[in-house]
Short mmCIF file of C-alpha atoms in Angstrom, two decimals:
data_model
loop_
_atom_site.label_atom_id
_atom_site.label_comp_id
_atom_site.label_asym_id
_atom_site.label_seq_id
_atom_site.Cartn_x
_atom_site.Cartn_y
_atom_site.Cartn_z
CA UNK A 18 -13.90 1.48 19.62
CA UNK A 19 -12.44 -0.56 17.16
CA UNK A 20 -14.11 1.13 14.18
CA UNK A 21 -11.44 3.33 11.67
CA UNK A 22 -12.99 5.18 8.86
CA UNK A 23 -10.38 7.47 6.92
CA UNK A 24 -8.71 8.39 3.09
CA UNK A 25 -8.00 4.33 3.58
CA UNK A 26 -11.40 3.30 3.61
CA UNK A 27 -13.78 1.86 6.74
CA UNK A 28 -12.05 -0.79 8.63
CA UNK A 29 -12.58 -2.58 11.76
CA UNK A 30 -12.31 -5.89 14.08
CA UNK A 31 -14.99 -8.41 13.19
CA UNK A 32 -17.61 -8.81 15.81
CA UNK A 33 -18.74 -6.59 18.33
CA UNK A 34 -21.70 -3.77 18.80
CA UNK A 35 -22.84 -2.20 15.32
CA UNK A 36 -20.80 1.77 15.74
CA UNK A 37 -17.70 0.11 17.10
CA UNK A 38 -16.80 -2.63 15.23
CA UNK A 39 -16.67 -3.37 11.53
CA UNK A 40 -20.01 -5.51 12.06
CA UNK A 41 -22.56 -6.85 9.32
CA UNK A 42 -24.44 -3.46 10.00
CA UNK A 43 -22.06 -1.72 9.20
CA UNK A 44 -20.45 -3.12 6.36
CA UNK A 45 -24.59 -2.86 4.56
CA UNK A 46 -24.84 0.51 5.91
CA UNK A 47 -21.47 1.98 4.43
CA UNK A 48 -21.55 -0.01 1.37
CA UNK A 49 -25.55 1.58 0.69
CA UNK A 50 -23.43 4.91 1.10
CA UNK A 51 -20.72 4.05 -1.01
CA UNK A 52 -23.19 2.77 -4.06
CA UNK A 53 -25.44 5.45 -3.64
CA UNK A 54 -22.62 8.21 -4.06
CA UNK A 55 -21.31 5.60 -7.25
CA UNK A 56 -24.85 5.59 -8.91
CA UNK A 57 -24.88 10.26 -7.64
CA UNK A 58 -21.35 9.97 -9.76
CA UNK A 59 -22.31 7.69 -12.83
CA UNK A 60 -25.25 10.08 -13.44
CA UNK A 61 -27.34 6.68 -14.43
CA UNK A 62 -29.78 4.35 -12.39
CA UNK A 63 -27.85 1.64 -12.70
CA UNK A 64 -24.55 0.68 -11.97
CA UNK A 65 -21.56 -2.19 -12.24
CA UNK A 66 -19.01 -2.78 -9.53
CA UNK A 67 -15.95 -4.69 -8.85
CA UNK A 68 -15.82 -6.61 -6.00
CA UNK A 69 -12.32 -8.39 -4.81
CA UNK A 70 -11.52 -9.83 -1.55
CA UNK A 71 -8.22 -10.83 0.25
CA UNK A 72 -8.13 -14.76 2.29
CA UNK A 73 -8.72 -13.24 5.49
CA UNK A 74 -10.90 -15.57 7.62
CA UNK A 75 -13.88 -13.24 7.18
CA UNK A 76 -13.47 -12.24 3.97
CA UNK A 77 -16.45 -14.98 2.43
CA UNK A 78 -19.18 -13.86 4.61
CA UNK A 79 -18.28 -10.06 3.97
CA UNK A 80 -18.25 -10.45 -0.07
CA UNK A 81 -21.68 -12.35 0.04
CA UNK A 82 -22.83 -9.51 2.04
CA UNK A 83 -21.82 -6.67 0.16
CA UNK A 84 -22.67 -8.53 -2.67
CA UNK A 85 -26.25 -8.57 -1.95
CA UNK A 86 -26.37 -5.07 -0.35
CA UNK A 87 -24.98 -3.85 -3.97
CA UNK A 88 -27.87 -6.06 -5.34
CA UNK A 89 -30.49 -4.98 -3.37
CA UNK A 90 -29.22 -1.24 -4.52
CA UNK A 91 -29.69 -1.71 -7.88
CA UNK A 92 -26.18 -2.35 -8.87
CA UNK A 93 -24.69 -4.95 -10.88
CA UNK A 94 -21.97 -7.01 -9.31
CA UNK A 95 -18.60 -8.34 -11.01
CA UNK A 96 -17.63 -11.06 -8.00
CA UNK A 97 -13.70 -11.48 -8.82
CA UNK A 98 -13.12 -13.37 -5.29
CA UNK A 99 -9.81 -13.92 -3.96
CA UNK A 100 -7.64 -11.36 -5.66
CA UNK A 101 -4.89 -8.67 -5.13
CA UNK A 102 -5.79 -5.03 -4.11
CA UNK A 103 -4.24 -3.83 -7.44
CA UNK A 104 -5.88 -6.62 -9.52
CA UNK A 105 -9.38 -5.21 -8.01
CA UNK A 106 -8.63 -1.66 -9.41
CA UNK A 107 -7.47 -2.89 -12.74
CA UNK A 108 -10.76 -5.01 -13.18
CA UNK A 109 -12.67 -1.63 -12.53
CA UNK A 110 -11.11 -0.42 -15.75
CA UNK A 111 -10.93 -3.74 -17.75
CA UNK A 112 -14.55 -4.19 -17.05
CA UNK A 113 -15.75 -0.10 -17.84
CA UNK A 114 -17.40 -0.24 -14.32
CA UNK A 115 -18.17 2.51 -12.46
CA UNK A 116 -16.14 1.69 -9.03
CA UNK A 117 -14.81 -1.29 -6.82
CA UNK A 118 -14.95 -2.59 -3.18
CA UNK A 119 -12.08 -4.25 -2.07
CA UNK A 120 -12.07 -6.52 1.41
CA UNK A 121 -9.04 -6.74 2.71
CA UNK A 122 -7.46 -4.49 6.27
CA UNK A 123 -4.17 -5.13 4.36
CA UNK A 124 -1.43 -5.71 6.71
CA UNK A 125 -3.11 -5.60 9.84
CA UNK A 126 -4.19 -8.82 11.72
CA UNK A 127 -6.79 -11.45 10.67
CA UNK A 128 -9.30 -10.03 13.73
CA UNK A 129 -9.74 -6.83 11.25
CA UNK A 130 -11.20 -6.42 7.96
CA UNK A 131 -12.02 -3.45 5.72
CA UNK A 132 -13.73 -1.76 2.51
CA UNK A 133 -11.80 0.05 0.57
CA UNK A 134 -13.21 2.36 -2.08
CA UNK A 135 -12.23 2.84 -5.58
CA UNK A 136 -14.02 5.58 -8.22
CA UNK A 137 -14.36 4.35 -11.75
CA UNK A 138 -10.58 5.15 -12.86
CA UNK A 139 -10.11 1.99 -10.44
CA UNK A 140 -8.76 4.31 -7.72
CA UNK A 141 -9.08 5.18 -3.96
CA UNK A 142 -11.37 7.84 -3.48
CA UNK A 143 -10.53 11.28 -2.79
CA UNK A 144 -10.56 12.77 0.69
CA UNK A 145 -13.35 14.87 -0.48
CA UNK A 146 -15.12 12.28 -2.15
CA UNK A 147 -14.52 9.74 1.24
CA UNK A 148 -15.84 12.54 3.00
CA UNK A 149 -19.45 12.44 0.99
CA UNK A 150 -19.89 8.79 1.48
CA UNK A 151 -19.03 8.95 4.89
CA UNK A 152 -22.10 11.64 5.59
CA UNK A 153 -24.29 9.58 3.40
CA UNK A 154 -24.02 6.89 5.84
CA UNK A 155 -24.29 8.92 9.10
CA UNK A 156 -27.66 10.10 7.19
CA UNK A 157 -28.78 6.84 5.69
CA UNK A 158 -29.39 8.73 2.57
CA UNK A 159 -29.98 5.84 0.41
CA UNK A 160 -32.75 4.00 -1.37
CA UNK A 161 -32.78 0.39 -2.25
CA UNK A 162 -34.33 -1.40 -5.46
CA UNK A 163 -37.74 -2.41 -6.10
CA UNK A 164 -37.93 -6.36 -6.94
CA UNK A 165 -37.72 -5.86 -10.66
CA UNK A 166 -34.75 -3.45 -10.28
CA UNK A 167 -32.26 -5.87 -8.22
CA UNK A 168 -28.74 -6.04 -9.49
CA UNK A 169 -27.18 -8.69 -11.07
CA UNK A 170 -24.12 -10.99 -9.62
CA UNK A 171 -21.83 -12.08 -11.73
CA UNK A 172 -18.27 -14.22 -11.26
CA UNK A 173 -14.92 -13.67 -13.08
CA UNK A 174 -11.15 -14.63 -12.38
CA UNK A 175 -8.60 -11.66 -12.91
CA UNK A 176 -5.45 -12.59 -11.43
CA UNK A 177 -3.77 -14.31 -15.02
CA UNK A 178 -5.29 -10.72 -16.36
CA UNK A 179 -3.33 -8.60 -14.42
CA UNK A 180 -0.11 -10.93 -14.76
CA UNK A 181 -0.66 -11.10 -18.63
CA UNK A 182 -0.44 -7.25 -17.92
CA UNK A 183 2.64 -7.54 -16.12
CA UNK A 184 4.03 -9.85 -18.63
CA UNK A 185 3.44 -7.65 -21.66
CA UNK A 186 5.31 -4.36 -20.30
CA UNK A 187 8.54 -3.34 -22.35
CA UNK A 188 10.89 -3.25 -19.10
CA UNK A 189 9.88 -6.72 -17.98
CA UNK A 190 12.73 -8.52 -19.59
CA UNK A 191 11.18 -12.30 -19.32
CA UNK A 192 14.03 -13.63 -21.16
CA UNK A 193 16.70 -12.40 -18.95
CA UNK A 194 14.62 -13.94 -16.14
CA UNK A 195 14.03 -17.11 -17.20
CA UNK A 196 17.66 -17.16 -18.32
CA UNK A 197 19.05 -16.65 -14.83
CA UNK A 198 17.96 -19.82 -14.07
CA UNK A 199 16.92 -18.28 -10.08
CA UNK A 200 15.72 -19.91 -7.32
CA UNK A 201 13.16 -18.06 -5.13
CA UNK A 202 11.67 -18.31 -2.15
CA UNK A 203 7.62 -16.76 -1.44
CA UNK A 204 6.40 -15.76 1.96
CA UNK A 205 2.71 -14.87 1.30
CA UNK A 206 1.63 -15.08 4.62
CA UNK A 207 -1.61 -17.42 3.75
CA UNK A 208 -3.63 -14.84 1.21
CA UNK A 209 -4.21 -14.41 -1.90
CA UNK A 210 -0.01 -13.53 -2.77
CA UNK A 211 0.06 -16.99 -2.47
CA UNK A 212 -2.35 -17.58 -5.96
CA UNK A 213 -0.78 -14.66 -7.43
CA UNK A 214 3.37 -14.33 -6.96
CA UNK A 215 3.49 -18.16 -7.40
CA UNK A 216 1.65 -17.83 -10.95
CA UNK A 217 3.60 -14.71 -12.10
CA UNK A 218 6.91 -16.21 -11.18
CA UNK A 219 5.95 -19.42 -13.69
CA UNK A 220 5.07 -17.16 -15.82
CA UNK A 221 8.14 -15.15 -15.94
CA UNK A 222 10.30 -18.42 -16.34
CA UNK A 223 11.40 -19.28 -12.37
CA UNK A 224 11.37 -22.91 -12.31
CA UNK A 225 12.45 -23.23 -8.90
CA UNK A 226 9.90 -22.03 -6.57
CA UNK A 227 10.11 -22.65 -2.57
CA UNK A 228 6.71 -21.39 -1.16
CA UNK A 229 6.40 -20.38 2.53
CA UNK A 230 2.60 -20.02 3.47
CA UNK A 231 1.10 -20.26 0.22
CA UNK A 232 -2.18 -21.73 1.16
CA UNK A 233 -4.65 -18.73 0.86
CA UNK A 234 -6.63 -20.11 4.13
CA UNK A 235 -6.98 -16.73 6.10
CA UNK A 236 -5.03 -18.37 9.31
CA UNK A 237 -1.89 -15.91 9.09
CA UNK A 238 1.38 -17.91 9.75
CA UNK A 239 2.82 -14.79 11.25
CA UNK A 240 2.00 -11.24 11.85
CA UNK A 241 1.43 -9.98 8.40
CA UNK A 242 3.15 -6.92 7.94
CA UNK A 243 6.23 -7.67 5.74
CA UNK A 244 8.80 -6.02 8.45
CA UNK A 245 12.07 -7.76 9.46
CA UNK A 246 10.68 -8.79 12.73
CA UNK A 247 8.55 -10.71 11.32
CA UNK A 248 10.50 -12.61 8.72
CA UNK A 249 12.74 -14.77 10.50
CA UNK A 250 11.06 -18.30 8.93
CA UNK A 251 11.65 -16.85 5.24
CA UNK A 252 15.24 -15.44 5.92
CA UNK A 253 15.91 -19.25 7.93
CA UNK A 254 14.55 -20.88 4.67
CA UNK A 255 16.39 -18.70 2.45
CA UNK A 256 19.72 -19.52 3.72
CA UNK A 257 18.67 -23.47 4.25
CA UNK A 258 17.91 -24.18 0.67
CA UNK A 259 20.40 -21.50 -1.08
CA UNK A 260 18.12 -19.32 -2.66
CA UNK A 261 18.87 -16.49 -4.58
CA UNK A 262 16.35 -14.01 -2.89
CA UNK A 263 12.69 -13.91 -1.04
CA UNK A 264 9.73 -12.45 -2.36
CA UNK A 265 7.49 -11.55 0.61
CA UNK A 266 4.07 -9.42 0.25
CA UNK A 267 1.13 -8.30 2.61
CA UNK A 268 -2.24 -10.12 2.44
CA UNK A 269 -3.96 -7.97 0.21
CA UNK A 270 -0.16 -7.90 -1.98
CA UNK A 271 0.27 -3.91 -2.32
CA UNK A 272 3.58 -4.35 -0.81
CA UNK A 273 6.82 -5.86 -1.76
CA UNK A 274 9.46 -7.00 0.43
CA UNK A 275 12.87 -8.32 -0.21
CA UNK A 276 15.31 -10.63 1.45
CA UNK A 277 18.59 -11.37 0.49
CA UNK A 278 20.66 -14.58 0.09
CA UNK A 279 22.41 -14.69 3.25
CA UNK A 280 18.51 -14.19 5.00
CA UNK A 281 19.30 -10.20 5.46
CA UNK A 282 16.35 -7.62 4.93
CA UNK A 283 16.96 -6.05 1.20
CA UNK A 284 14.74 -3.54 2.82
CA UNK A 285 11.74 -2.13 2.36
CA UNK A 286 12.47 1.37 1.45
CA UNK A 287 14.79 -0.12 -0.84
CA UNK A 288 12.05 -1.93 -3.37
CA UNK A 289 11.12 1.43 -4.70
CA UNK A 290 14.63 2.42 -5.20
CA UNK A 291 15.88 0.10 -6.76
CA UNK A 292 12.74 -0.51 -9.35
CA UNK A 293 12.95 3.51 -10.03
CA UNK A 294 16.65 2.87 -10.78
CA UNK A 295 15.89 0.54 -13.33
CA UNK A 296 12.74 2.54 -14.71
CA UNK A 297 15.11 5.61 -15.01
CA UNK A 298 17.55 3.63 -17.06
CA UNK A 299 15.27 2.92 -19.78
CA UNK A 300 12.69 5.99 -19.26
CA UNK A 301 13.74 9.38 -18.46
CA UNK A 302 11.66 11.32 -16.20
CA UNK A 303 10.73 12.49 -12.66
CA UNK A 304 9.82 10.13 -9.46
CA UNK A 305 7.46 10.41 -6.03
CA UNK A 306 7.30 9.07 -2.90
CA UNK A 307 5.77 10.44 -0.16
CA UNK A 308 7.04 12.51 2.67
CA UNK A 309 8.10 9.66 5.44
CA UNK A 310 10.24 7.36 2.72
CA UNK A 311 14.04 7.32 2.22
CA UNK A 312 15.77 10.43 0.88
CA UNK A 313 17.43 7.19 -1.12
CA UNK A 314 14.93 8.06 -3.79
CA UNK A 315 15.82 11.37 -4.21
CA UNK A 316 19.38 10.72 -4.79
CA UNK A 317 18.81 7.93 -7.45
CA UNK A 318 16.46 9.92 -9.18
CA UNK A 319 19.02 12.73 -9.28
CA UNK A 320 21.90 10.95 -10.47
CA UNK A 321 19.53 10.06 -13.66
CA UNK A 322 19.08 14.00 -13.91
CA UNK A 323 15.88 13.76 -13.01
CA UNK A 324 13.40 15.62 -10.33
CA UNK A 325 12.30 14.12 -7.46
CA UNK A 326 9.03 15.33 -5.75
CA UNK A 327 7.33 14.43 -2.03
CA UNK A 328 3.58 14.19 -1.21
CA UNK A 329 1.50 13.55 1.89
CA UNK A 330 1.42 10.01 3.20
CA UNK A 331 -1.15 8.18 1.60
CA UNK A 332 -1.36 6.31 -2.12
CA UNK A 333 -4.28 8.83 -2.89
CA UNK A 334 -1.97 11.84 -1.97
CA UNK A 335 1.18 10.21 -3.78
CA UNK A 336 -1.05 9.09 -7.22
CA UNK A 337 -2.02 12.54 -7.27
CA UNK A 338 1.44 14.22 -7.33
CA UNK A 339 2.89 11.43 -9.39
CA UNK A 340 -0.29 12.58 -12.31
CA UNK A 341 0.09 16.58 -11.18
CA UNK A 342 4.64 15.92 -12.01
CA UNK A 343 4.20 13.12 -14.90
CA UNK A 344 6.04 10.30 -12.76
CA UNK A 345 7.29 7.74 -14.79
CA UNK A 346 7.74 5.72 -11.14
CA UNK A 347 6.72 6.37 -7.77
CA UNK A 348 5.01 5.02 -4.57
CA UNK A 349 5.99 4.86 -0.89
CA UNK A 350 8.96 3.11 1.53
CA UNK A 351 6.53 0.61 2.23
CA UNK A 352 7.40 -1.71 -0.14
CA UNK A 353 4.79 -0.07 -2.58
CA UNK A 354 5.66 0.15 -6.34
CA UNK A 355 3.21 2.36 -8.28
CA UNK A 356 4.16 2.03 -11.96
CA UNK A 357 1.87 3.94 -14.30
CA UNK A 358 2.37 2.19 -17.42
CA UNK A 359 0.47 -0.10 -15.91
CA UNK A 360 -2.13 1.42 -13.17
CA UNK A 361 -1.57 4.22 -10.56
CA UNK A 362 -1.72 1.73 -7.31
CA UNK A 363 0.63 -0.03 -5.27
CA UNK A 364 1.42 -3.47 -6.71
CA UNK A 365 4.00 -5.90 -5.77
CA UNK A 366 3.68 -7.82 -9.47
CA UNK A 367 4.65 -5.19 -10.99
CA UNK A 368 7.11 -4.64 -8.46
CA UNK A 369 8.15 -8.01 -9.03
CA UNK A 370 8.14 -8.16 -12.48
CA UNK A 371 10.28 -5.39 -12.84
CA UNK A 372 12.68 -5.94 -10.06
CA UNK A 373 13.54 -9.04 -11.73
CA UNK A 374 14.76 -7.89 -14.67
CA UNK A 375 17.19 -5.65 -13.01
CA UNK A 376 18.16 -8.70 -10.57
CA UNK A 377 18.47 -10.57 -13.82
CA UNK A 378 20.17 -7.93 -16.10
CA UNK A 379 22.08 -6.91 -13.73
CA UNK A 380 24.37 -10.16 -12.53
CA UNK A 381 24.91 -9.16 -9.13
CA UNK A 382 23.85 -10.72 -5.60
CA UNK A 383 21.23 -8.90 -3.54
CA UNK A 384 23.70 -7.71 -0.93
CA UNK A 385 25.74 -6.21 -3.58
CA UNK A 386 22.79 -4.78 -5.65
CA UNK A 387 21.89 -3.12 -2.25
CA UNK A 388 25.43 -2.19 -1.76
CA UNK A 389 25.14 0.21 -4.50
CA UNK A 390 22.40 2.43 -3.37
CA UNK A 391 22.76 5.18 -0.88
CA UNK A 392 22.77 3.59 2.10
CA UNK A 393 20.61 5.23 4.83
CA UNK A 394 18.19 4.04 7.82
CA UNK A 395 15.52 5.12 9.55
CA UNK A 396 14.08 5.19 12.80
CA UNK A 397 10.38 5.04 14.01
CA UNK A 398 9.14 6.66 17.11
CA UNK A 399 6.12 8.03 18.55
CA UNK A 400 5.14 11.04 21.12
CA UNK A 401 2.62 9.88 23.78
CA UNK A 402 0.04 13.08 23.71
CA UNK A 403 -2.13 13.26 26.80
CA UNK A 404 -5.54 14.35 26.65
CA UNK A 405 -6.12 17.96 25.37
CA UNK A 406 -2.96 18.61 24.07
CA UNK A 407 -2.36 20.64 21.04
CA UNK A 408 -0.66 19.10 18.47
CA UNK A 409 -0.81 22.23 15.83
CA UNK A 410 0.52 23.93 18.54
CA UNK A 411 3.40 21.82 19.15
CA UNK A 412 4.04 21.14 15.32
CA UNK A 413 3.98 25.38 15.03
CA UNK A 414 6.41 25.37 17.79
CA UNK A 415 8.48 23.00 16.22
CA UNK A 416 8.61 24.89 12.87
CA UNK A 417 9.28 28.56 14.27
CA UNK A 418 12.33 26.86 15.88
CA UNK A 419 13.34 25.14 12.60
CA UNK A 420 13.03 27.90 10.64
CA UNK A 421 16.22 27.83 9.56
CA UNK A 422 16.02 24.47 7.76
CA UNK A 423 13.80 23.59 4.99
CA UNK A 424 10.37 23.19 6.07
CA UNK A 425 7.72 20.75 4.62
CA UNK A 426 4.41 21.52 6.11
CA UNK A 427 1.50 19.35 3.26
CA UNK A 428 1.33 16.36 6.12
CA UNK A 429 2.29 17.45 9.53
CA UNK A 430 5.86 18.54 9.91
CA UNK A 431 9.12 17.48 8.00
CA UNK A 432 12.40 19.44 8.85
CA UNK A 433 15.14 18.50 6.24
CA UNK A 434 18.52 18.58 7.61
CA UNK A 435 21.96 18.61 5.36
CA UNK A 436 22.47 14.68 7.34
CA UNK A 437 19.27 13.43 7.14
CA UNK A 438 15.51 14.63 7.95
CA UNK A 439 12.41 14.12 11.11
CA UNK A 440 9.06 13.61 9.88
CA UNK A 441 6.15 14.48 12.25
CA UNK A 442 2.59 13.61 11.48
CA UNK A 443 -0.24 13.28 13.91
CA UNK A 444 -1.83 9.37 13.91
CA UNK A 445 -5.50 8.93 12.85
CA UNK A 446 -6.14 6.15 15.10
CA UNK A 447 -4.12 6.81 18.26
CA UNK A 448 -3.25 9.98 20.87
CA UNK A 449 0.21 9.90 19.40
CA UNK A 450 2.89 12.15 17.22
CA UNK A 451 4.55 9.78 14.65
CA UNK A 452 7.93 10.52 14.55
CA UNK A 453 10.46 8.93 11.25
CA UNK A 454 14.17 10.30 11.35
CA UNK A 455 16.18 8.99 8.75
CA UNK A 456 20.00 9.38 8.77
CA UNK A 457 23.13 7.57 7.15
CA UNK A 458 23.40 5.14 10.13
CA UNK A 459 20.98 3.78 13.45
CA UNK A 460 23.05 5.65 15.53
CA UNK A 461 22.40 9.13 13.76
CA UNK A 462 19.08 8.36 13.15
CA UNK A 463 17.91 7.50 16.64
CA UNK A 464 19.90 10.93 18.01
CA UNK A 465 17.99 12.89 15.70
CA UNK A 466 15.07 11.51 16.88
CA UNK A 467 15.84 12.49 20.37
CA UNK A 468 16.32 15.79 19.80
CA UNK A 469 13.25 16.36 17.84
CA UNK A 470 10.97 14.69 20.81
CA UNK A 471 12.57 17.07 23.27
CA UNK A 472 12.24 19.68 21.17
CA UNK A 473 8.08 18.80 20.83
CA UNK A 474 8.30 18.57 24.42
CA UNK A 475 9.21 22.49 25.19
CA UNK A 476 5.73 22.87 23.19
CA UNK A 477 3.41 20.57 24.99
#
């Protein structure tokens, strides 16, 4: 059962039985769902929607058939091909439509694909409102077009939109980039960051480009998840040619990754940082990130004067405490940069855009620009959970002994320490605890870790 349908949207391996996989049936059945609950939301019979797709290998066969499932609804279909996840949710607004269907299963390998959902504000849906289209499709509560009433299908090109977006924010400081005179390696790990980073970096003056799988062909050089394990060609590149840094972003380019001269990991956690650093220099107010990223964050954010709030993993869950505490800057230790001067969603050209002009402004190397930030790391591990254990039970167990430090209980558990914290969050897609400690070195983070898991374990 290869079939995932959460606050992320439906996702799934290509192939397979029609329930388990993410097959053609499926994709017609839960995109008849989605459009139905659209045209339910619009109030009107007829419809427009955005549809954008990542280079995965089956990303052409999907679009053509959500495409025509749209049609065959009634809905009118803006066709913006390859394209970023956040230039697909700023089409829904450029275009007044009244939602969006991207294809892409983001980081994960090129056997899976996915639809994910956006409302009219360009958006993910809300849990609630992934919730309705989800029992639409369990009912098959929809009704297609008669042959006069078939939607339309229309093509258009956003990516030199959204970078002409990019371009025209006051922090992005193009002189001061093109001045620096920088040489960059890209890593786009064949997708469509290879259209898009290559064109904004031209665009914001880099002249001297190295690209690292730039051909959008679907056929993933490497696992696609920008983590350091799987960066060794970029940070061997880096170092061979003298580069000043490394760009690298996921396939459907929500993330943003960083790699230093001397081939070392900038870090992840560490893009949000230091963009909210240089937001906070130029516009005063409060920051978000959600509940499993670096307590870096905080600290920057304080040492502008500012408040720092936490929200439940996900972008939907984040977006909505960044609107609910006026965030100038937010996002989550992935590597994802929400700014809302532009959009609320994760986008690494924004990311980009701005991280450049502090790179640029600032004068320093990457290791030293890193150098400056509280320095902190964190460490992943996971519970195995056997079959009928329960995990509110453990997590309650966990918190009555815990008492005594501050509790966060909006997404599973998170137990703030004076030396670091343990988040504990039950997976969607797997009989496992997630457990993220993050302390001021491996050593601390990995011990606190420990003690957390056999903690859990008196519970279970």
């Amino acid at each position: 059962m290869t079939l995932i349908k959460s606050i992320s949207g439906i996702r799934g391996t290509v192939g397979g039985k029609p329930g388990d996989n993410l097959t053609p049936l499926d994709v017609v059945k839960f995109v008849s769902a989605y459009a139905t609950w659209i045209k339910k939301q619009a109030g009107k019979a007829k419809t427009r929607i955005v549809l954008g797709r990542d280079a995965r290998i089956s990303g052409d066969m999907y679009a053509k058939l959500v495409a025509a499932t749209l049609s065959g609804l009634g809905h009118d279909v803006i066709n913006i091909g390859l394209a970023t996840t956040p230039t697909t949710e700023m089409a829904v607004t450029a275009e007044k439509a009244d939602g969006g269907i991207i294809l892409t299963a983001s980081h994960n390998p090129k056997q899976w694909n996915a639809l994910k959902l956006l409302n009219s504000d360009g958006e993910f849906l809300s849990d609630q409102d992934g919730k309705q289209v989800l029992a639409m499709a369990e009912k098959e509560d929809f009704e297609y077009a008669q042959v006069d009433e078939l939607g339309t299908i229309s093509e258009k090109d956003y990516t030199q939109y959204h970078i002409n977006k990019v371009l025209d924010l006051p922090l992005v400081n193009r002189e001061a980039i093109s001045a620096a005179g920088l040489k960059i390696v890209v890593d786009a790990v064949n997708s469509v960051g290879g259209i898009a980073i290559p064109q904004l970096l031209k665009a914001l003056g880099v002249k001297d480009i190295v690209e690292l799988n730039c051909e959008p062909t679907g056929h993933f050089a490497h696992n696609p998840e920008p983590i350091p394990e799987n960066l060794h060609q970029i940070s061997d590149k880096i170092r061979a040619c003298g580069a000043d840094l490394g760009i690298v972003v996921d396939p459907d380019v929500d993330r943003l990754a960083l790699v230093c001269e001397n081939g070392e990991m900038f870090g992840e956690e560490y893009t949000l940082v230091a963009v909210a650093d240089y937001v906070l220099n130029h516009t005063p107010g409060s920051t978000v990130s959600n509940l499993s990223s670096s307590r870096a964050l905080r600290d920057v954010t304080e040492s502008h004067g500012q408040t720092y709030s936490a929200a439940a993993v996900g972008e939907v869950n984040v977006v909505a405490k960044m609107k609910e505490t006026h965030a100038v800057i937010g996002g989550e230790g992935n590597g994802g940069v929400i700014y809302p001067a532009l959009h609320y969603g994760r986008d690494a050209l924004v990311g980009v855009g701005l991280f450049l002009s502090l790179y640029a402004i600032n004068g320093k190397s990457m290791t030293d620009l890193k150098a400056g930030y509280p320095q902190y790391f964190i460490s992943k591990n996971r519970l195995e959970l056997a079959p009928g254990m329960d995990v509110d039970r453990i997590l309650a167990g966990l918190k009555n002994k815990y008492a005594h430090e501050h509790i966060t209980d909006i997404d599973g558990v998170k137990i703030d320490f004076a030396h670091g914290w343990v988040h504990l969050r039950k997976s969607n897609t797997e009989p496992i605890i997630r457990i993220y400690s993050e302390a001021k070195d491996e050593a601390s983070a990995n011990a606190l870790a420990q003690e957390i898991i056999a903690a859990a374990k008196e519970f279970m």
